[in-house]
Coordinates of C-alpha atoms in Angstrom, one line a residue:
X1 CA -29.2 -0.2 -4.9
X2 CA -26.4 -2.4 -4.2
X3 CA -23.8 -2.3 -0.2
X4 CA -21.0 -1.6 -2.4
X5 CA -22.3 1.3 -4.7
X6 CA -23.8 3.0 -1.4
X7 CA -20.8 2.8 1.1
X8 CA -18.9 4.4 -2.4
X9 CA -21.2 7.3 -2.5
X10 CA -21.2 8.1 1.0
X11 CA -17.5 7.8 0.5
X12 CA -17.6 9.9 -2.9
X13 CA -19.6 12.3 -1.2
X14 CA -17.3 13.5 1.9
X15 CA -14.6 13.6 -0.3
X16 CA -16.0 16.0 -2.6
X17 CA -17.2 18.3 0.5
X18 CA -13.5 17.9 2.2
X19 CA -12.3 19.2 -0.8
X20 CA -14.5 22.3 -1.6
X21 CA -11.4 24.6 -0.5
X22 CA -12.2 27.6 -3.1
X23 CA -9.0 29.9 -1.0
X24 CA -6.4 27.2 -2.4
X25 CA -6.3 28.5 -5.6
X26 CA -5.1 31.9 -4.2
X27 CA -3.5 30.6 -1.4
X28 CA -0.4 32.4 -1.9
X29 CA -2.6 35.1 -3.2
X30 CA -3.8 35.9 0.1
X31 CA -1.1 35.6 2.2
X32 CA 0.4 38.0 0.6
X33 CA -2.3 40.4 -0.3
X34 CA -2.2 43.7 2.0
X35 CA -4.8 42.6 4.7
X36 CA -2.1 39.6 5.6
X37 CA 1.2 41.3 4.0
X38 CA 3.6 38.5 3.9
X39 CA 6.6 38.7 1.8
X40 CA 6.9 35.8 -0.8
X41 CA 9.7 34.6 0.3
X42 CA 8.1 34.4 4.1
X43 CA 4.9 32.1 2.1
X44 CA 8.1 30.0 0.5
X45 CA 10.6 29.6 3.2
X46 CA 8.8 29.9 6.5
X47 CA 5.5 28.9 6.2
X48 CA 5.2 26.4 3.4
X49 CA 7.5 23.6 4.3
X50 CA 5.8 23.5 8.1
X51 CA 2.9 21.4 6.2
X52 CA 5.8 18.7 4.3
X53 CA 7.7 18.3 7.5
X54 CA 4.3 18.4 9.7
X55 CA 2.7 15.5 7.1
X56 CA 5.7 13.2 6.9
X57 CA 5.7 13.4 10.8
X58 CA 2.1 12.3 11.1
X59 CA 1.4 9.7 8.5
X60 CA 3.5 6.8 10.3
X61 CA 1.1 7.4 13.4
X62 CA -1.6 7.7 11.1
X63 CA -1.8 4.7 9.1
X64 CA -1.5 2.9 12.5
X65 CA -4.1 4.8 14.6
X66 CA -6.6 4.2 11.3
X67 CA -6.6 0.4 11.9
X68 CA -7.0 1.0 15.7
X69 CA -9.6 3.2 15.5
X70 CA -11.4 1.5 12.8
X71 CA -10.9 4.0 10.3
X72 CA -14.1 6.1 10.7
X73 CA -13.0 8.3 14.0
X74 CA -9.6 9.4 11.6
X75 CA -12.2 10.2 8.5
X76 CA -13.6 12.6 11.0
X77 CA -10.6 13.9 12.2
X78 CA -9.4 14.7 8.7
X79 CA -12.4 17.4 8.3
X80 CA -11.9 18.4 12.0
X81 CA -8.1 19.4 11.5
X82 CA -9.1 21.3 8.4
X83 CA -11.7 22.9 10.3
X84 CA -9.1 24.1 12.5
X85 CA -6.9 25.4 9.8
X86 CA -8.7 27.9 8.6
X87 CA -9.8 29.1 11.8
X88 CA -6.1 30.0 12.4
X89 CA -5.7 32.0 9.7
X90 CA -8.9 34.3 9.8
X91 CA -8.1 37.6 10.1
X92 CA -6.0 38.9 12.1
X93 CA -3.5 36.4 10.2
X94 CA 0.3 36.8 12.2
X95 CA 3.0 34.3 11.4
X96 CA 3.2 32.1 14.1
X97 CA -0.5 31.0 13.5
X98 CA 0.2 30.4 9.7
X99 CA 3.0 28.2 10.7
X100 CA 0.3 26.2 13.0
X101 CA -1.9 26.1 10.4
X102 CA 0.5 24.2 8.5
X103 CA 0.4 21.8 10.5
X104 CA -3.1 21.1 10.9
X105 CA -2.7 21.4 7.4
X106 CA -0.1 18.7 7.5
X107 CA -2.6 16.6 9.8
X108 CA -5.6 16.7 7.5
X109 CA -3.5 15.4 4.9
X110 CA -1.9 12.7 7.0
X111 CA -5.4 11.4 7.8
X112 CA -6.2 11.4 3.7
X113 CA -5.2 7.8 3.3
X114 CA -8.3 7.2 5.9
X115 CA -11.0 7.6 4.0
X116 CA -10.0 5.6 0.7
X117 CA -8.6 2.9 2.9
X118 CA -12.0 2.7 4.7
X119 CA -13.6 2.1 1.0
X120 CA -11.3 -0.9 1.1
X121 CA -12.2 -2.2 4.0
X122 CA -16.0 -2.1 3.7
X123 CA -16.0 -3.2 0.0
X124 CA -14.9 -7.1 0.7
X125 CA -15.1 -7.9 -2.9
X126 CA -11.8 -6.7 -5.0
X127 CA -13.1 -7.1 -8.4
X128 CA -15.3 -3.6 -7.9
X129 CA -12.2 -1.8 -6.5
X130 CA -10.8 -0.3 -9.6
X131 CA -14.6 0.9 -10.2
X132 CA -14.9 2.2 -6.7
X133 CA -11.1 4.0 -6.8
X134 CA -11.9 5.8 -10.0
X135 CA -15.4 6.7 -8.7
X136 CA -14.0 7.9 -5.0
X137 CA -10.8 9.3 -6.5
X138 CA -12.9 11.1 -9.3
X139 CA -15.2 12.6 -6.9
X140 CA -12.6 13.9 -4.9
X141 CA -11.4 15.7 -8.0
X142 CA -15.2 17.2 -8.7
X143 CA -14.9 18.8 -5.4
X144 CA -12.0 20.4 -6.1
X145 CA -13.1 21.7 -9.5
X146 CA -16.0 22.8 -8.1
X147 CA -13.7 24.5 -5.4
X148 CA -11.7 26.2 -7.8
X149 CA -14.5 27.4 -10.5
X150 CA -16.3 29.2 -7.4
X151 CA -13.0 31.1 -6.5
X152 CA -12.3 32.1 -9.7
X153 CA -15.8 33.5 -10.4
X154 CA -15.8 35.1 -6.8
X155 CA -12.4 36.5 -7.5
X156 CA -12.9 37.9 -10.9
X157 CA -16.8 38.6 -11.4
X158 CA -17.2 39.4 -8.4
X159 CA -14.3 40.8 -6.8
X160 CA -14.6 39.3 -3.0
X161 CA -11.9 39.5 -0.9
X162 CA -9.5 36.2 -0.5
X163 CA -10.5 36.5 3.3
X164 CA -14.1 35.6 2.5
X165 CA -12.6 32.7 0.8
X166 CA -11.7 31.1 3.8
X167 CA -15.0 31.6 5.4
X168 CA -16.4 29.4 3.0
X169 CA -13.3 26.6 2.8
X170 CA -14.1 26.8 6.6
X171 CA -18.0 25.7 5.6
X172 CA -16.7 23.4 3.3
X173 CA -15.1 21.1 6.2
X174 CA -18.1 22.2 8.2
X175 CA -20.1 20.0 5.9
X176 CA -17.5 17.3 5.4
X177 CA -17.5 16.6 9.3
X178 CA -21.5 16.4 9.2
X179 CA -21.5 14.0 6.8
X180 CA -18.7 12.0 8.2
X181 CA -20.9 11.2 11.5
X182 CA -23.5 9.2 9.0
X183 CA -20.9 6.9 7.1
X184 CA -21.4 3.7 8.5
X185 CA -19.0 2.3 11.3
X186 CA -16.4 -0.8 10.2
X187 CA -16.5 -3.2 12.7
X188 CA -13.3 -5.1 11.9
X189 CA -9.4 -4.3 11.1
X190 CA -6.6 -6.3 10.4
X191 CA -4.1 -5.5 12.9
X192 CA -6.0 -4.4 16.4
X193 CA -10.0 -6.0 15.3
X194 CA -8.9 -8.7 12.8
X195 CA -11.0 -11.6 11.6
X196 CA -11.2 -15.3 11.8
X197 CA -12.9 -18.2 10.0
X198 CA -15.7 -19.3 12.1
X199 CA -14.8 -23.1 11.4
X200 CA -11.3 -22.5 12.5
X201 CA -9.3 -24.3 15.1
X202 CA -8.4 -21.7 18.2
X203 CA -4.5 -21.7 16.3
X204 CA -5.4 -20.0 13.1
X205 CA -2.1 -19.6 10.4
X206 CA -3.0 -16.0 9.3
X207 CA -1.1 -16.2 6.1
X208 CA -2.7 -19.5 4.8
X209 CA -6.5 -18.1 5.9
X210 CA -6.0 -14.8 4.1
X211 CA -4.6 -16.1 0.9
X212 CA -7.9 -18.9 0.7
X213 CA -10.0 -16.5 1.3
X214 CA -8.7 -13.8 -1.3
X215 CA -7.7 -16.1 -4.0
X216 CA -10.5 -15.4 -5.8
X217 CA -10.7 -12.0 -4.9
X218 CA -14.4 -12.3 -2.9
X219 CA -15.6 -11.8 0.1
X220 CA -15.1 -14.5 3.5
X221 CA -17.4 -15.1 6.8
X222 CA -15.7 -14.2 9.4
X223 CA -15.6 -13.1 13.3
X224 CA -13.6 -11.1 15.4
X225 CA -10.7 -12.1 17.2
X226 CA -8.7 -10.3 19.1
X227 CA -4.5 -9.5 18.7
X228 CA -1.7 -8.3 20.8
X229 CA 0.7 -5.7 20.1
X230 CA 3.6 -8.4 19.7
X231 CA 1.9 -10.1 17.1
X232 CA 0.2 -6.5 15.8
X233 CA 3.8 -5.8 14.8
X234 CA 5.4 -9.2 13.5
X235 CA 2.1 -8.9 11.0
X236 CA 3.2 -5.4 9.6
X237 CA 6.9 -6.9 9.1
X238 CA 4.7 -9.7 7.2
X239 CA 2.9 -7.6 5.1
X240 CA 5.9 -5.1 4.0
X241 CA 7.7 -8.3 3.2
X242 CA 5.2 -9.8 1.1
X243 CA 4.1 -6.5 -0.5
X244 CA 7.5 -5.5 -1.7
X245 CA 9.1 -8.8 -2.3
X246 CA 6.5 -8.5 -5.2
X247 CA 7.7 -7.4 -8.3
X248 CA 4.4 -6.1 -9.5
X249 CA 3.5 -4.3 -6.6
X250 CA 7.1 -2.9 -5.9
X251 CA 6.9 -1.2 -9.4
X252 CA 3.6 0.6 -7.6
X253 CA 5.7 1.3 -4.8
X254 CA 8.5 3.1 -6.2
X255 CA 6.1 5.0 -9.0
X256 CA 3.9 6.0 -6.1
X257 CA 6.8 7.2 -3.8
X258 CA 8.5 9.0 -6.4
X259 CA 6.0 10.8 -8.5
X260 CA 3.3 11.8 -5.6
X261 CA 6.0 13.5 -3.9
X262 CA 6.6 15.7 -7.0
X263 CA 3.2 16.1 -7.3
X264 CA 2.9 17.6 -3.4
X265 CA 5.8 19.7 -5.0
X266 CA 4.0 20.7 -7.5
X267 CA 0.6 21.6 -5.4
X268 CA 2.4 23.3 -2.9
X269 CA 4.2 25.9 -5.0
X270 CA 2.7 26.4 -8.4
X271 CA 0.7 29.2 -7.5
X272 CA 4.2 30.4 -6.3
X273 CA 5.5 30.4 -9.8
X274 CA 2.4 31.6 -11.3
X275 CA 2.8 34.8 -9.1
X276 CA 6.2 35.5 -10.1
X277 CA 5.2 34.9 -13.4
X278 CA 2.7 37.4 -12.7
X279 CA 4.8 40.2 -11.3
X280 CA 7.4 39.6 -15.0
X281 CA 4.7 40.5 -16.6
X282 CA 1.4 41.2 -15.5
X283 CA -0.3 42.6 -18.3
X284 CA 0.2 39.2 -20.3
X285 CA 0.6 36.8 -17.5
X286 CA -3.4 37.6 -15.7
X287 CA -3.7 35.4 -12.6
X288 CA -6.8 32.6 -13.6
X289 CA -5.8 30.1 -10.7
X290 CA -9.6 29.3 -9.8
X291 CA -10.5 28.8 -12.9
X292 CA -7.2 26.7 -14.3
X293 CA -7.8 24.3 -11.4
X294 CA -10.9 23.8 -11.9
X295 CA -9.9 22.5 -15.8
X296 CA -7.2 20.3 -14.3
X297 CA -9.0 19.0 -11.3
X298 CA -12.4 18.1 -13.7
X299 CA -10.1 16.5 -16.6
X300 CA -8.5 14.5 -13.6
X301 CA -11.6 13.2 -12.4
X302 CA -13.0 12.5 -15.9
X303 CA -9.8 10.5 -16.5
X304 CA -10.2 9.2 -12.8
X305 CA -13.6 8.2 -14.0
X306 CA -12.8 6.5 -17.0
X307 CA -9.8 4.9 -15.3
X308 CA -12.3 2.7 -12.9
X309 CA -14.4 1.4 -15.1
X310 CA -11.6 0.3 -18.4
X311 CA -11.4 -3.0 -18.8
X312 CA -7.4 -3.4 -18.9
X313 CA -5.0 -6.0 -18.6
X314 CA -3.0 -4.1 -16.2
X315 CA -0.4 -6.7 -15.7
X316 CA 0.8 -6.7 -18.9
X317 CA 0.1 -3.0 -20.3
X318 CA 1.1 -1.1 -17.0
X319 CA 5.0 -0.5 -18.1
X320 CA 3.8 0.8 -21.1
X321 CA 1.3 3.0 -19.5
X322 CA 3.2 4.2 -17.0
X323 CA 6.3 5.1 -19.5
X324 CA 4.3 7.0 -21.6
X325 CA 2.5 9.1 -18.6
X326 CA 6.1 9.8 -16.7
X327 CA 7.6 10.4 -19.9
X328 CA 4.7 13.2 -20.5
X329 CA 4.7 14.5 -17.1
X330 CA 8.1 14.9 -17.6
X331 CA 8.0 17.3 -20.2
X332 CA 5.2 19.5 -18.9
X333 CA 6.8 20.1 -15.8
X334 CA 10.4 20.5 -17.6
X335 CA 8.2 22.9 -20.4
X336 CA 7.3 25.2 -17.0
X337 CA 10.8 25.9 -16.4
X338 CA 11.8 26.9 -19.9
X339 CA 9.1 29.4 -20.6
X340 CA 7.5 33.0 -18.9
X341 CA 4.3 32.7 -20.8
X342 CA 1.8 32.0 -17.7
X343 CA -0.6 30.9 -20.0
X344 CA 1.6 28.1 -21.4
X345 CA 2.6 27.1 -17.5
X346 CA -1.4 26.5 -16.7
X347 CA -1.5 24.7 -19.7
X348 CA 1.1 22.0 -18.5
X349 CA -0.1 22.2 -15.5
X350 CA -3.4 20.8 -16.9
X351 CA -1.7 18.1 -18.6
X352 CA 0.3 17.4 -15.7
X353 CA -2.8 16.8 -13.2
X354 CA -4.6 14.8 -15.6
X355 CA -1.7 12.0 -16.5
X356 CA -1.0 11.8 -12.7
X357 CA -4.6 11.3 -11.9
X358 CA -5.2 8.4 -14.6
X359 CA -1.9 6.8 -13.2
X360 CA -3.2 7.5 -9.6
X361 CA -6.2 5.4 -10.2
X362 CA -4.3 2.5 -11.9
X363 CA -1.4 2.2 -8.7
X364 CA -4.0 2.5 -6.5
X365 CA -6.8 0.0 -7.6
X366 CA -4.0 -2.4 -8.4
X367 CA -2.1 -2.8 -5.6
X368 CA -5.1 -3.0 -3.0
X369 CA -6.2 -5.5 -5.8
X370 CA -3.5 -7.9 -5.4
X371 CA -2.2 -7.4 -1.5
X372 CA -2.4 -10.5 -0.1
X373 CA -3.5 -9.3 2.9
X374 CA -6.4 -6.1 3.7
X375 CA -3.0 -4.4 4.4
X376 CA -4.8 -1.1 2.9
X377 CA -3.9 1.5 5.4
X378 CA -0.5 0.2 6.5
X379 CA 0.8 -0.2 2.8
X380 CA -0.5 2.8 0.9
X381 CA 0.9 4.4 4.4
X382 CA 4.3 3.3 4.1
X383 CA 4.6 4.9 0.3
X384 CA 2.4 7.6 1.4
X385 CA 5.3 8.3 4.1
X386 CA 7.9 7.9 1.5
X387 CA 6.7 10.2 -0.9
X388 CA 6.5 12.9 2.1
X389 CA 9.8 12.1 2.6
X390 CA 10.9 12.4 -0.9
X391 CA 8.9 15.8 -0.9
X392 CA 10.2 17.3 2.6
X393 CA 14.0 16.0 1.3
X394 CA 13.3 18.7 -1.7
X395 CA 12.0 21.2 0.5
X396 CA 14.9 21.0 2.6
X397 CA 17.2 20.9 0.2
X398 CA 16.3 23.2 -2.7
X399 CA 12.9 25.1 -1.4
X400 CA 14.8 26.7 1.6
X401 CA 18.0 26.6 0.2
X402 CA 20.0 24.5 2.3
X403 CA 22.5 23.2 0.0
X404 CA 21.4 25.8 -2.7
X405 CA 18.6 28.1 -3.2
X406 CA 16.8 27.3 -6.1
X407 CA 14.0 29.9 -7.9
X408 CA 10.5 28.2 -8.5
X409 CA 10.9 27.5 -11.5
X410 CA 14.2 25.6 -11.3
X411 CA 12.6 23.7 -8.9
X412 CA 9.9 22.8 -11.8
X413 CA 13.3 21.1 -13.9
X414 CA 14.3 19.1 -10.7
X415 CA 10.3 17.9 -10.4
X416 CA 10.4 17.4 -14.4
X417 CA 14.0 15.3 -14.1
X418 CA 12.4 12.9 -11.4
X419 CA 9.7 12.1 -13.1
X420 CA 11.9 11.6 -16.5
X421 CA 13.8 9.0 -14.2
X422 CA 10.8 7.2 -13.7
X423 CA 10.2 7.3 -17.6
X424 CA 13.6 5.5 -17.8
X425 CA 12.6 3.3 -15.3
X426 CA 9.7 1.7 -16.8
X427 CA 11.2 2.0 -20.1
X428 CA 13.9 -0.8 -18.9
X429 CA 11.1 -2.9 -17.2
X430 CA 9.8 -2.9 -20.8
X431 CA 13.0 -3.8 -22.5
X432 CA 13.6 -6.5 -20.0
X433 CA 10.2 -8.0 -20.7
X434 CA 10.8 -8.1 -24.5
X435 CA 14.5 -10.1 -24.1
X436 CA 12.8 -12.9 -21.7
X437 CA 9.5 -13.3 -23.2

């Protein structure tokens, strides 16, 4: 088996175990159940926002520490923080413990960029990035699919209590932590443990060297060469400038920042919307959260695998692809606002996940492929941070009611309009290209 495929499979297995969290599909139902007895308002306004704020606060630290610690320890921290989160919500659950659990969920979310960045760091041939991204992202969603399927069967068929799902989710995190020990270590990184050509003079021009190494998108033979903190921060500034003065990468950065911020909100508050519609009409709006999540994630996994192996010149077709995808995302989320049918909301949610995951694979792989240097953790960390700021601002202004208390269905209209704005952005880019062609 080829080395890149071994690494991809190792990371994929970790991602699958990491996201086997059956309680996620019924998390709001668990917190509002008689066993815990929080109100829906407490969950929406007091507990869930902590996750958004914690992730936003921790992400800056994570994408710098990831490079310094050579990726693998942060991958292990990802699984460990998830374990602590589930331990905190074992019964008896208090409001303080539930809020603290959201801090550790934020740490897990902030650490998520580590395992994908680890894969990019281990696989040096950029021609393989699209395939690798599709496989790893698909495996991540496959873990979510298996988790949701298990949850729905456990609740609907075997009538297992939500609290038992917490123990099973904890077991999945323990398995992910155990498996992370077997990931091969990364020996070099771009900032704190960088590489330099064996044949180079003592003073190497960083930019020239890496441009030469990657102009053919291939690997190069290197050896370690330590750097001072001052040089590291100068390099960070240079990386950011090089990445986002490139219009092609800036395009993906804008989409990633806003679309992912919306995705975070949808994934956090979708079951709050489900619960509200269920309470309005318990007979016709029965809860099938686990089954719907399973369908959404398996559709996302299949689209990720497919996109990973699709041969397309994304430089010429990405604007059209992202215009159509953003428009579809806008429509699906706006329908969630206007309808009172939970079944229709479920269908829209599945479509939204399918479209988002397809665009996500393209944005990730194309960004990694066209970075001037191997600054995966830093560049992804920056756009991830911006997306979390978008999510946190929406939470602060509308979910917690700082400006106005917005009902959960109206929140989905806001999410849809943001995607509509992205669709307009890509439409004007297409028009601009036609004018100058």
